[in-house]
Amino acid sequence: MICSLCPRRCGAARTETAGGGVCGEGTLPRIARAALHRWEEPCISGTRGSGAVFFSGCALRCAFCQNEAISRGGCGETVSIRRLADIFRELEEQGAHNINLVTAAHFVPAVLDALELHRPNIPLVYNSSGYESLETLRLLDGVIDIYLPDYKYIDPAMARLLSGAADYPDVAWAAIEEMRRQTGAAVYDEQGMMTRGTLIRHLLLPGLTGDAMRILTRIRDELPDTPVSLMGQYVPCGRAREIPGMNRRVTKREYDRVKAHMQMIGLEGYRQELEAASGEYVPAFDLSGVRA
């Protein structure tokens, strides 16, 4: 295929197992881990865990990526469409609250083919960087129950510097609006588990408290009743260790300031504590659950 699935629209020629585009992936899904994951928001992980399928490759180039081993490090194993469908079934049988597709944008056609073979009777979560093509998202309309996008930046200059995508603020916002259009307002069951809706994540970055507050205010003003997860797990990883200002963790003062703003403007959602800023929360990309 000549690929235009993501906002890069790089036009790469992708075969089943190889691709020369930004994501570097073929058309068959490559997966680094498929297992119960207990470190998402409480309404996603619950008591039994989210059935997280971690796909390899990514259209962004985030300097601080905690999953760099799979986003551009080559970790993962290519599986067939049949095997992907079986992975969905196996996670469902293990008691997962939902099937959590982590960074699957460049494999959307394969995911849809796998769902034709087995559609789980639990919610489908699309866990995204936010950097998504509207055309690709529309392929998922009526398929995805819960969208879990990031909204990383509101400043194009920071998006260019840290993720190589100056268009991220506008592209991701349009994508999130489309996600919210598809799902409507958040719906929860009697146990407090989200069964439908869009939950926006924002990772607070060091020195960017002002940007974070602008992002939270924009969500409150333009997407009312959309819950937010404010994340404090930033740890300098990869190239971020060499970037002045990014080579440190977020301070308690910075995080408390943004948390207070979130509360002041009445924005509902989750506030992760700074204790989460640890490498121990990064999953082991050891091919767990990938092979039959």
mmCIF file of C-alpha atoms in Angstrom:
data_model
loop_
_atom_site.group_PDB
_atom_site.id
_atom_site.type_symbol
_atom_site.label_atom_id
_atom_site.label_comp_id
_atom_site.label_asym_id
_atom_site.label_seq_id
_atom_site.Cartn_x
_atom_site.Cartn_y
_atom_site.Cartn_z
ATOM 1 C CA MET A 1 0.000 0.000 0.000
ATOM 2 C CA ILE A 2 0.988 3.657 -0.452
ATOM 3 C CA CYS A 3 0.343 4.963 3.025
ATOM 4 C CA SER A 4 -1.553 8.076 4.115
ATOM 5 C CA LEU A 5 -2.911 6.774 7.427
ATOM 6 C CA CYS A 6 -1.292 9.360 9.700
ATOM 7 C CA PRO A 7 -0.948 13.164 9.471
ATOM 8 C CA ARG A 8 2.566 12.827 8.027
ATOM 9 C CA ARG A 9 1.057 11.467 4.790
ATOM 10 C CA CYS A 10 4.554 10.381 3.815
ATOM 11 C CA GLY A 11 3.341 8.199 0.933
ATOM 12 C CA ALA A 12 5.557 5.296 1.972
ATOM 13 C CA ALA A 13 5.280 2.014 0.096
ATOM 14 C CA ARG A 14 4.433 -0.523 2.792
ATOM 15 C CA THR A 15 4.480 -4.266 2.252
ATOM 16 C CA GLU A 16 3.206 -6.770 4.818
ATOM 17 C CA THR A 17 6.482 -6.807 6.725
ATOM 18 C CA ALA A 18 8.421 -3.693 5.680
ATOM 19 C CA GLY A 19 7.908 0.022 5.256
ATOM 20 C CA GLY A 20 10.099 3.019 4.652
ATOM 21 C CA GLY A 21 7.816 5.660 6.125
ATOM 22 C CA VAL A 22 8.022 7.665 9.326
ATOM 23 C CA CYS A 23 6.622 4.815 11.402
ATOM 24 C CA GLY A 24 8.954 2.323 9.721
ATOM 25 C CA GLU A 25 6.340 -0.437 9.788
ATOM 26 C CA GLY A 26 4.792 -2.867 7.341
ATOM 27 C CA THR A 27 1.051 -3.357 7.077
ATOM 28 C CA LEU A 28 0.845 -6.451 9.286
ATOM 29 C CA PRO A 29 0.765 -5.486 12.966
ATOM 30 C CA ARG A 30 3.969 -5.655 14.972
ATOM 31 C CA ILE A 31 3.412 -6.036 18.702
ATOM 32 C CA ALA A 32 5.795 -5.835 21.670
ATOM 33 C CA ARG A 33 3.414 -6.844 24.464
ATOM 34 C CA ALA A 34 -0.189 -7.991 24.938
ATOM 35 C CA ALA A 35 -1.127 -8.364 28.587
ATOM 36 C CA LEU A 36 -3.321 -7.144 31.420
ATOM 37 C CA HIS A 37 -2.184 -3.634 32.297
ATOM 38 C CA ARG A 38 -3.027 -2.082 35.661
ATOM 39 C CA TRP A 39 -1.388 1.335 35.280
ATOM 40 C CA GLU A 40 -4.002 3.211 33.283
ATOM 41 C CA GLU A 41 -6.608 5.497 34.861
ATOM 42 C CA PRO A 42 -8.880 3.730 37.404
ATOM 43 C CA CYS A 43 -11.853 3.839 35.016
ATOM 44 C CA ILE A 44 -9.773 1.988 32.401
ATOM 45 C CA SER A 45 -7.685 -0.473 34.446
ATOM 46 C CA GLY A 46 -10.258 -1.229 37.141
ATOM 47 C CA THR A 47 -9.485 -4.197 39.370
ATOM 48 C CA ARG A 48 -8.607 -6.768 36.696
ATOM 49 C CA GLY A 49 -6.554 -4.667 34.306
ATOM 50 C CA SER A 50 -6.898 -3.329 30.788
ATOM 51 C CA GLY A 51 -6.086 -5.720 27.946
ATOM 52 C CA ALA A 52 -3.261 -3.623 26.500
ATOM 53 C CA VAL A 53 -1.856 -4.415 23.061
ATOM 54 C CA PHE A 54 1.328 -2.377 22.524
ATOM 55 C CA PHE A 55 1.950 -1.802 18.815
ATOM 56 C CA SER A 56 5.440 -1.010 17.513
ATOM 57 C CA GLY A 57 6.259 2.152 15.587
ATOM 58 C CA CYS A 58 4.962 5.723 15.864
ATOM 59 C CA ALA A 59 4.457 8.786 13.660
ATOM 60 C CA LEU A 60 5.841 11.142 16.308
ATOM 61 C CA ARG A 61 9.458 11.581 17.397
ATOM 62 C CA CYS A 62 9.025 12.586 21.038
ATOM 63 C CA ALA A 63 12.366 13.362 22.647
ATOM 64 C CA PHE A 64 11.109 12.084 26.005
ATOM 65 C CA CYS A 65 9.302 8.912 24.864
ATOM 66 C CA GLN A 66 9.207 6.349 27.673
ATOM 67 C CA ASN A 67 8.306 3.632 25.169
ATOM 68 C CA GLU A 68 11.199 4.387 22.817
ATOM 69 C CA ALA A 69 12.108 0.690 22.614
ATOM 70 C CA ILE A 70 8.923 0.103 20.628
ATOM 71 C CA SER A 71 8.182 3.530 19.142
ATOM 72 C CA ARG A 72 11.419 3.547 17.132
ATOM 73 C CA GLY A 73 13.728 0.998 18.728
ATOM 74 C CA GLY A 74 12.680 -1.973 16.626
ATOM 75 C CA CYS A 75 11.226 -4.021 19.493
ATOM 76 C CA GLY A 76 8.246 -6.209 18.616
ATOM 77 C CA GLU A 77 7.166 -9.154 16.506
ATOM 78 C CA THR A 78 5.003 -9.194 13.387
ATOM 79 C CA VAL A 79 1.788 -11.196 13.733
ATOM 80 C CA SER A 80 -0.935 -12.270 11.334
ATOM 81 C CA ILE A 81 -4.446 -10.825 11.297
ATOM 82 C CA ARG A 82 -5.674 -14.139 12.689
ATOM 83 C CA ARG A 83 -3.173 -13.984 15.540
ATOM 84 C CA LEU A 84 -4.210 -10.414 16.394
ATOM 85 C CA ALA A 85 -7.839 -11.525 16.606
ATOM 86 C CA ASP A 86 -6.774 -14.392 18.876
ATOM 87 C CA ILE A 87 -4.874 -11.944 21.098
ATOM 88 C CA PHE A 88 -8.079 -9.937 21.539
ATOM 89 C CA ARG A 89 -9.938 -13.124 22.475
ATOM 90 C CA GLU A 90 -7.228 -14.298 24.893
ATOM 91 C CA LEU A 91 -7.143 -10.971 26.742
ATOM 92 C CA GLU A 92 -10.921 -11.040 26.993
ATOM 93 C CA GLU A 93 -10.763 -14.576 28.436
ATOM 94 C CA GLN A 94 -8.154 -13.429 30.970
ATOM 95 C CA GLY A 95 -10.743 -11.037 32.394
ATOM 96 C CA ALA A 96 -9.632 -7.726 30.860
ATOM 97 C CA HIS A 97 -12.078 -4.889 31.393
ATOM 98 C CA ASN A 98 -11.426 -3.710 27.829
ATOM 99 C CA ILE A 99 -9.124 -4.157 24.833
ATOM 100 C CA ASN A 100 -6.618 -1.280 24.814
ATOM 101 C CA LEU A 101 -5.039 -0.548 21.423
ATOM 102 C CA VAL A 102 -1.858 1.390 22.238
ATOM 103 C CA THR A 103 -0.497 3.493 19.332
ATOM 104 C CA ALA A 104 -2.322 1.602 16.591
ATOM 105 C CA ALA A 105 -2.845 4.393 14.026
ATOM 106 C CA HIS A 106 -0.507 2.932 11.405
ATOM 107 C CA PHE A 107 -2.175 -0.499 11.748
ATOM 108 C CA VAL A 108 -5.836 0.554 11.656
ATOM 109 C CA PRO A 109 -6.742 -1.513 8.546
ATOM 110 C CA ALA A 110 -5.218 -4.617 10.170
ATOM 111 C CA VAL A 111 -7.071 -3.930 13.426
ATOM 112 C CA LEU A 112 -10.364 -3.637 11.548
ATOM 113 C CA ASP A 113 -9.682 -6.914 9.726
ATOM 114 C CA ALA A 114 -8.917 -8.635 13.039
ATOM 115 C CA LEU A 115 -12.141 -7.330 14.560
ATOM 116 C CA GLU A 116 -14.037 -8.908 11.683
ATOM 117 C CA LEU A 117 -12.695 -12.240 12.934
ATOM 118 C CA HIS A 118 -13.311 -11.576 16.629
ATOM 119 C CA ARG A 119 -15.110 -8.578 18.096
ATOM 120 C CA PRO A 120 -14.726 -8.713 21.894
ATOM 121 C CA ASN A 121 -17.781 -8.259 24.091
ATOM 122 C CA ILE A 122 -15.924 -5.648 26.141
ATOM 123 C CA PRO A 123 -15.168 -2.017 25.254
ATOM 124 C CA LEU A 124 -12.502 -1.183 22.696
ATOM 125 C CA VAL A 125 -10.075 1.559 23.764
ATOM 126 C CA TYR A 126 -8.004 3.529 21.241
ATOM 127 C CA ASN A 127 -4.960 4.781 23.160
ATOM 128 C CA SER A 128 -3.358 7.525 21.084
ATOM 129 C CA SER A 129 -0.693 10.217 20.978
ATOM 130 C CA GLY A 130 -3.438 12.475 19.625
ATOM 131 C CA TYR A 131 -1.538 12.907 16.353
ATOM 132 C CA GLU A 132 -4.186 11.335 14.128
ATOM 133 C CA SER A 133 -5.619 11.745 10.658
ATOM 134 C CA LEU A 134 -9.331 12.551 10.538
ATOM 135 C CA GLU A 135 -9.761 10.198 7.592
ATOM 136 C CA THR A 136 -8.300 7.303 9.590
ATOM 137 C CA LEU A 137 -10.362 8.128 12.665
ATOM 138 C CA ARG A 138 -13.515 8.057 10.564
ATOM 139 C CA LEU A 139 -12.742 4.448 9.667
ATOM 140 C CA LEU A 140 -13.151 3.754 13.393
ATOM 141 C CA ASP A 141 -16.500 5.507 13.786
ATOM 142 C CA GLY A 142 -18.894 3.032 15.399
ATOM 143 C CA VAL A 143 -16.038 0.636 16.200
ATOM 144 C CA ILE A 144 -14.170 2.315 19.069
ATOM 145 C CA ASP A 145 -15.995 2.743 22.380
ATOM 146 C CA ILE A 146 -13.401 4.780 24.282
ATOM 147 C CA TYR A 147 -10.767 7.170 22.992
ATOM 148 C CA LEU A 148 -7.747 7.846 25.212
ATOM 149 C CA PRO A 149 -5.780 10.585 23.401
ATOM 150 C CA ASP A 150 -2.913 12.743 24.585
ATOM 151 C CA TYR A 151 -2.984 16.478 24.096
ATOM 152 C CA LYS A 152 0.718 17.186 24.498
ATOM 153 C CA TYR A 153 1.258 20.745 23.257
ATOM 154 C CA ILE A 154 -0.558 23.968 22.563
ATOM 155 C CA ASP A 155 2.603 25.731 21.290
ATOM 156 C CA PRO A 156 3.769 24.737 17.764
ATOM 157 C CA ALA A 157 7.378 25.640 18.605
ATOM 158 C CA MET A 158 7.454 23.157 21.493
ATOM 159 C CA ALA A 159 5.747 20.530 19.352
ATOM 160 C CA ARG A 160 8.444 20.979 16.698
ATOM 161 C CA LEU A 161 11.292 20.894 19.205
ATOM 162 C CA LEU A 162 10.121 17.927 21.250
ATOM 163 C CA SER A 163 8.140 15.794 18.781
ATOM 164 C CA GLY A 164 9.190 16.944 15.300
ATOM 165 C CA ALA A 165 5.618 17.989 14.463
ATOM 166 C CA ALA A 166 4.888 21.728 14.511
ATOM 167 C CA ASP A 167 1.335 20.991 13.327
ATOM 168 C CA TYR A 168 0.604 18.842 16.394
ATOM 169 C CA PRO A 169 -1.513 21.400 18.334
ATOM 170 C CA ASP A 170 -4.022 21.899 15.506
ATOM 171 C CA VAL A 171 -3.960 18.329 14.184
ATOM 172 C CA ALA A 172 -4.400 16.744 17.611
ATOM 173 C CA TRP A 173 -7.161 19.153 18.608
ATOM 174 C CA ALA A 174 -9.130 18.380 15.447
ATOM 175 C CA ALA A 175 -8.598 14.659 16.106
ATOM 176 C CA ILE A 176 -9.852 14.963 19.685
ATOM 177 C CA GLU A 177 -12.929 16.853 18.525
ATOM 178 C CA GLU A 178 -13.649 14.004 16.092
ATOM 179 C CA MET A 179 -13.134 11.434 18.847
ATOM 180 C CA ARG A 180 -15.572 13.261 21.106
ATOM 181 C CA ARG A 181 -18.078 13.536 18.250
ATOM 182 C CA GLN A 182 -17.962 9.782 17.786
ATOM 183 C CA THR A 183 -18.286 8.785 21.435
ATOM 184 C CA GLY A 184 -20.328 11.574 22.987
ATOM 185 C CA ALA A 185 -20.084 12.270 26.703
ATOM 186 C CA ALA A 186 -18.394 9.788 29.022
ATOM 187 C CA VAL A 187 -20.520 6.884 30.266
ATOM 188 C CA TYR A 188 -19.601 4.749 33.289
ATOM 189 C CA ASP A 189 -21.020 1.495 34.660
ATOM 190 C CA GLU A 190 -22.004 0.817 38.259
ATOM 191 C CA GLN A 191 -18.370 -0.014 39.151
ATOM 192 C CA GLY A 192 -17.126 3.311 37.807
ATOM 193 C CA MET A 193 -15.584 1.772 34.678
ATOM 194 C CA MET A 194 -15.798 3.864 31.528
ATOM 195 C CA THR A 195 -17.837 2.074 28.890
ATOM 196 C CA ARG A 196 -17.946 4.869 26.338
ATOM 197 C CA GLY A 197 -16.453 8.309 25.922
ATOM 198 C CA THR A 198 -13.240 10.277 25.415
ATOM 199 C CA LEU A 199 -10.683 10.831 28.183
ATOM 200 C CA ILE A 200 -7.940 13.358 27.347
ATOM 201 C CA ARG A 201 -4.479 12.944 28.851
ATOM 202 C CA HIS A 202 -1.958 15.710 29.410
ATOM 203 C CA LEU A 203 1.570 14.948 30.574
ATOM 204 C CA LEU A 204 2.984 17.953 32.429
ATOM 205 C CA LEU A 205 6.441 18.798 31.103
ATOM 206 C CA PRO A 206 9.097 20.671 33.094
ATOM 207 C CA GLY A 207 8.907 24.427 32.718
ATOM 208 C CA LEU A 208 5.619 24.322 30.789
ATOM 209 C CA THR A 209 3.093 24.989 33.539
ATOM 210 C CA GLY A 210 1.656 27.956 31.638
ATOM 211 C CA ASP A 211 1.075 25.835 28.538
ATOM 212 C CA ALA A 212 -0.525 23.116 30.661
ATOM 213 C CA MET A 213 -2.984 25.575 32.180
ATOM 214 C CA ARG A 214 -3.873 26.916 28.718
ATOM 215 C CA ILE A 215 -4.548 23.343 27.569
ATOM 216 C CA LEU A 216 -6.773 22.563 30.549
ATOM 217 C CA THR A 217 -8.708 25.791 30.096
ATOM 218 C CA ARG A 218 -9.205 25.101 26.387
ATOM 219 C CA ILE A 219 -10.623 21.667 27.150
ATOM 220 C CA ARG A 220 -12.988 23.129 29.742
ATOM 221 C CA ASP A 221 -14.161 25.853 27.371
ATOM 222 C CA GLU A 222 -14.396 23.949 24.070
ATOM 223 C CA LEU A 223 -15.063 20.338 25.098
ATOM 224 C CA PRO A 224 -17.175 20.664 28.247
ATOM 225 C CA ASP A 225 -17.893 17.508 30.248
ATOM 226 C CA THR A 226 -14.874 15.755 28.714
ATOM 227 C CA PRO A 227 -12.756 14.277 31.538
ATOM 228 C CA VAL A 228 -9.023 14.892 31.724
ATOM 229 C CA SER A 229 -6.126 12.925 33.173
ATOM 230 C CA LEU A 230 -3.319 15.192 34.394
ATOM 231 C CA MET A 231 -0.166 13.107 34.435
ATOM 232 C CA GLY A 232 2.936 13.664 36.543
ATOM 233 C CA GLN A 233 5.041 10.754 35.353
ATOM 234 C CA TYR A 234 7.560 12.701 33.259
ATOM 235 C CA VAL A 235 11.079 11.275 33.488
ATOM 236 C CA PRO A 236 13.909 12.492 31.200
ATOM 237 C CA CYS A 237 14.380 9.728 28.643
ATOM 238 C CA GLY A 238 16.262 9.457 25.358
ATOM 239 C CA ARG A 239 17.176 12.773 23.720
ATOM 240 C CA ALA A 240 15.398 14.718 26.472
ATOM 241 C CA ARG A 241 18.417 14.135 28.714
ATOM 242 C CA GLU A 242 20.434 16.390 26.383
ATOM 243 C CA ILE A 243 17.861 19.200 26.020
ATOM 244 C CA PRO A 244 18.283 22.086 28.468
ATOM 245 C CA GLY A 245 15.188 22.397 30.636
ATOM 246 C CA MET A 246 13.919 18.930 29.701
ATOM 247 C CA ASN A 247 16.700 17.077 31.499
ATOM 248 C CA ARG A 248 14.974 17.271 34.869
ATOM 249 C CA ARG A 249 11.774 16.073 36.469
ATOM 250 C CA VAL A 250 8.729 18.218 37.141
ATOM 251 C CA THR A 251 8.929 19.905 40.541
ATOM 252 C CA LYS A 252 6.255 19.579 43.192
ATOM 253 C CA ARG A 253 5.665 23.326 42.968
ATOM 254 C CA GLU A 254 5.034 23.109 39.211
ATOM 255 C CA TYR A 255 2.679 20.172 39.549
ATOM 256 C CA ASP A 256 0.754 21.650 42.490
ATOM 257 C CA ARG A 257 0.253 24.853 40.498
ATOM 258 C CA VAL A 258 -1.319 23.008 37.556
ATOM 259 C CA LYS A 259 -3.408 20.774 39.804
ATOM 260 C CA ALA A 260 -4.753 23.829 41.587
ATOM 261 C CA HIS A 261 -5.662 25.416 38.244
ATOM 262 C CA MET A 262 -7.481 22.252 37.154
ATOM 263 C CA GLN A 263 -9.499 22.303 40.360
ATOM 264 C CA MET A 264 -10.157 26.052 40.182
ATOM 265 C CA ILE A 265 -11.653 25.883 36.678
ATOM 266 C CA GLY A 266 -13.824 22.905 37.650
ATOM 267 C CA LEU A 267 -12.330 20.414 35.208
ATOM 268 C CA GLU A 268 -13.300 16.833 36.071
ATOM 269 C CA GLY A 269 -10.914 13.919 35.804
ATOM 270 C CA TYR A 270 -7.819 12.372 37.353
ATOM 271 C CA ARG A 271 -4.655 13.771 38.873
ATOM 272 C CA GLN A 272 -1.689 11.424 38.886
ATOM 273 C CA GLU A 273 0.799 12.013 41.680
ATOM 274 C CA LEU A 274 4.493 12.766 41.162
ATOM 275 C CA GLU A 275 5.406 9.390 42.691
ATOM 276 C CA ALA A 276 4.477 7.973 39.271
ATOM 277 C CA ALA A 277 7.595 9.643 37.811
ATOM 278 C CA SER A 278 9.547 6.407 37.795
ATOM 279 C CA GLY A 279 10.830 4.039 35.162
ATOM 280 C CA GLU A 280 9.174 1.142 36.971
ATOM 281 C CA TYR A 281 5.850 2.076 35.376
ATOM 282 C CA VAL A 282 7.183 1.373 31.874
ATOM 283 C CA PRO A 283 5.986 -2.101 30.853
ATOM 284 C CA ALA A 284 8.428 -4.861 29.957
ATOM 285 C CA PHE A 285 8.311 -5.090 26.175
ATOM 286 C CA ASP A 286 9.211 -8.765 26.269
ATOM 287 C CA LEU A 287 6.671 -10.133 23.745
ATOM 288 C CA SER A 288 4.403 -11.298 26.581
ATOM 289 C CA GLY A 289 1.151 -12.566 25.067
ATOM 290 C CA VAL A 290 2.305 -12.001 21.485
ATOM 291 C CA ARG A 291 3.084 -15.546 20.425
ATOM 292 C CA ALA A 292 0.464 -18.273 20.294
#
